[in-house]
Amino acid sequence: MLCAGALCVRDSDWTFLSNYAHVLVCLAENPGARLRDVADRVGITERSAQRLISRLDDAGILTRVKHGRRNSYYIDTSAHLRHPIEERCTVGEFLKLVLSPAHLRRLEAHKAGLEEQGVR
């Protein structure tokens, strides 16, 4: 078993979801999460988390929003998943499968607040 902070994961050589999905779920649960916290939760380096976030940003799946020295993240829940097998599904449909109802409500409230500020 591998443990990072309070999170313990079974020691295995594969998972059903990619690190991109794990990063996206972390940011959906906490759009104001620090890069360090996302990296620790996913079990990757901060540099890897930064690279994955940049690629998700470049793909238009999320947008970084600066709040002073901190970032917050806007997730485009209408964006479609990228692989041909799952491209019929949106990011929002995926997140509904893995997030709790409370996290979904907070994500939608955060998204609505950013849209009021003119993000997206």
Short mmCIF file of C-alpha atoms in Angstrom, two decimals, residues 1-117:
data_model
loop_
_atom_site.label_atom_id
_atom_site.label_comp_id
_atom_site.label_asym_id
_atom_site.label_seq_id
_atom_site.Cartn_x
_atom_site.Cartn_y
_atom_site.Cartn_z
CA MET A 1 0.00 0.00 0.00
CA LEU A 2 1.31 3.49 -0.89
CA CYS A 3 0.46 6.39 1.37
CA ALA A 4 0.79 10.13 0.71
CA GLY A 5 -0.43 12.12 3.68
CA ALA A 6 -3.83 10.75 4.70
CA LEU A 7 -4.42 9.11 1.32
CA CYS A 8 -3.50 5.45 0.93
CA VAL A 9 -3.62 3.64 -2.40
CA ARG A 10 -3.16 -0.05 -3.05
CA ASP A 11 0.19 -0.79 -4.61
CA SER A 12 -0.72 -1.77 -8.17
CA ASP A 13 0.73 -1.17 -11.57
CA TRP A 14 -2.43 0.30 -13.11
CA THR A 15 -5.65 2.22 -12.43
CA PHE A 16 -8.80 2.76 -14.43
CA LEU A 17 -8.25 6.52 -14.66
CA SER A 18 -5.25 8.44 -15.93
CA ASN A 19 -3.38 11.10 -14.00
CA TYR A 20 -5.16 13.67 -16.18
CA ALA A 21 -8.47 12.41 -14.83
CA HIS A 22 -7.14 12.34 -11.27
CA VAL A 23 -5.92 15.95 -11.54
CA LEU A 24 -9.24 17.03 -13.04
CA VAL A 25 -11.20 15.34 -10.25
CA CYS A 26 -8.98 17.00 -7.61
CA LEU A 27 -9.57 20.43 -9.16
CA ALA A 28 -13.29 19.76 -9.50
CA GLU A 29 -13.45 18.90 -5.80
CA ASN A 30 -11.38 21.93 -4.84
CA PRO A 31 -11.00 24.54 -7.63
CA GLY A 32 -8.68 26.59 -5.43
CA ALA A 33 -6.34 23.72 -4.57
CA ARG A 34 -2.62 24.41 -4.47
CA LEU A 35 -0.47 22.59 -7.01
CA ARG A 36 1.36 20.87 -4.16
CA ASP A 37 -1.90 19.51 -2.74
CA VAL A 38 -3.05 18.20 -6.13
CA ALA A 39 0.32 16.52 -6.71
CA ASP A 40 0.29 14.91 -3.25
CA ARG A 41 -3.25 13.64 -3.66
CA VAL A 42 -2.61 12.16 -7.12
CA GLY A 43 0.78 10.78 -6.12
CA ILE A 44 2.85 12.69 -8.69
CA THR A 45 5.43 15.47 -8.58
CA GLU A 46 4.44 19.12 -8.59
CA ARG A 47 6.15 19.47 -11.96
CA SER A 48 4.00 16.64 -13.37
CA ALA A 49 0.85 18.21 -11.92
CA GLN A 50 1.79 21.54 -13.47
CA ARG A 51 2.36 19.87 -16.86
CA LEU A 52 -0.96 18.03 -16.73
CA ILE A 53 -2.83 21.20 -15.72
CA SER A 54 -1.14 23.11 -18.57
CA ARG A 55 -2.20 20.46 -21.07
CA LEU A 56 -5.77 20.47 -19.74
CA ASP A 57 -5.71 24.27 -20.05
CA ASP A 58 -4.32 24.10 -23.61
CA ALA A 59 -7.09 21.64 -24.52
CA GLY A 60 -9.74 24.07 -23.23
CA ILE A 61 -10.94 21.68 -20.54
CA LEU A 62 -9.98 24.03 -17.74
CA THR A 63 -8.94 27.64 -17.42
CA ARG A 64 -6.61 29.07 -14.79
CA VAL A 65 -7.97 32.13 -13.07
CA LYS A 66 -5.50 34.28 -11.11
CA HIS A 67 -6.47 35.52 -7.65
CA GLY A 68 -3.41 37.46 -6.57
CA ARG A 69 -0.65 34.87 -6.20
CA ARG A 70 -3.08 31.93 -6.20
CA ASN A 71 -4.87 30.15 -9.01
CA SER A 72 -8.42 28.94 -9.17
CA TYR A 73 -9.67 26.71 -11.95
CA TYR A 74 -12.73 26.95 -14.17
CA ILE A 75 -13.68 23.55 -15.60
CA ASP A 76 -15.59 23.49 -18.89
CA THR A 77 -18.05 20.72 -18.10
CA SER A 78 -19.39 20.84 -21.68
CA ALA A 79 -16.01 19.86 -23.17
CA HIS A 80 -15.91 16.36 -24.61
CA LEU A 81 -13.48 13.67 -23.53
CA ARG A 82 -10.64 13.24 -25.99
CA HIS A 83 -10.29 9.54 -26.81
CA PRO A 84 -12.51 8.23 -29.66
CA ILE A 85 -13.97 5.56 -27.37
CA GLU A 86 -15.36 8.11 -24.89
CA GLU A 87 -15.61 11.29 -26.99
CA ARG A 88 -19.41 11.16 -26.88
CA CYS A 89 -19.19 11.92 -23.14
CA THR A 90 -18.59 15.36 -21.68
CA VAL A 91 -16.30 16.28 -18.82
CA GLY A 92 -19.42 17.07 -16.79
CA GLU A 93 -20.87 13.61 -17.38
CA PHE A 94 -17.58 12.06 -16.30
CA LEU A 95 -17.41 14.18 -13.16
CA LYS A 96 -20.98 13.19 -12.25
CA LEU A 97 -19.78 9.59 -12.12
CA VAL A 98 -16.92 10.21 -9.71
CA LEU A 99 -17.84 13.24 -7.59
CA SER A 100 -20.19 13.30 -4.64
CA PRO A 101 -23.39 15.35 -5.03
CA ALA A 102 -21.97 17.92 -2.58
CA HIS A 103 -18.80 18.33 -4.66
CA LEU A 104 -20.89 18.68 -7.82
CA ARG A 105 -22.95 21.46 -6.23
CA ARG A 106 -19.80 23.29 -5.10
CA LEU A 107 -18.25 22.91 -8.57
CA GLU A 108 -21.35 24.37 -10.23
CA ALA A 109 -21.49 27.25 -7.71
CA HIS A 110 -17.79 28.00 -8.29
CA LYS A 111 -18.29 27.85 -12.06
CA ALA A 112 -21.33 30.19 -11.86
CA GLY A 113 -19.35 32.66 -9.73
CA LEU A 114 -16.48 32.73 -12.23
CA GLU A 115 -18.90 33.14 -15.14
CA GLU A 116 -20.41 36.15 -13.37
CA GLN A 117 -16.88 37.61 -13.25
#
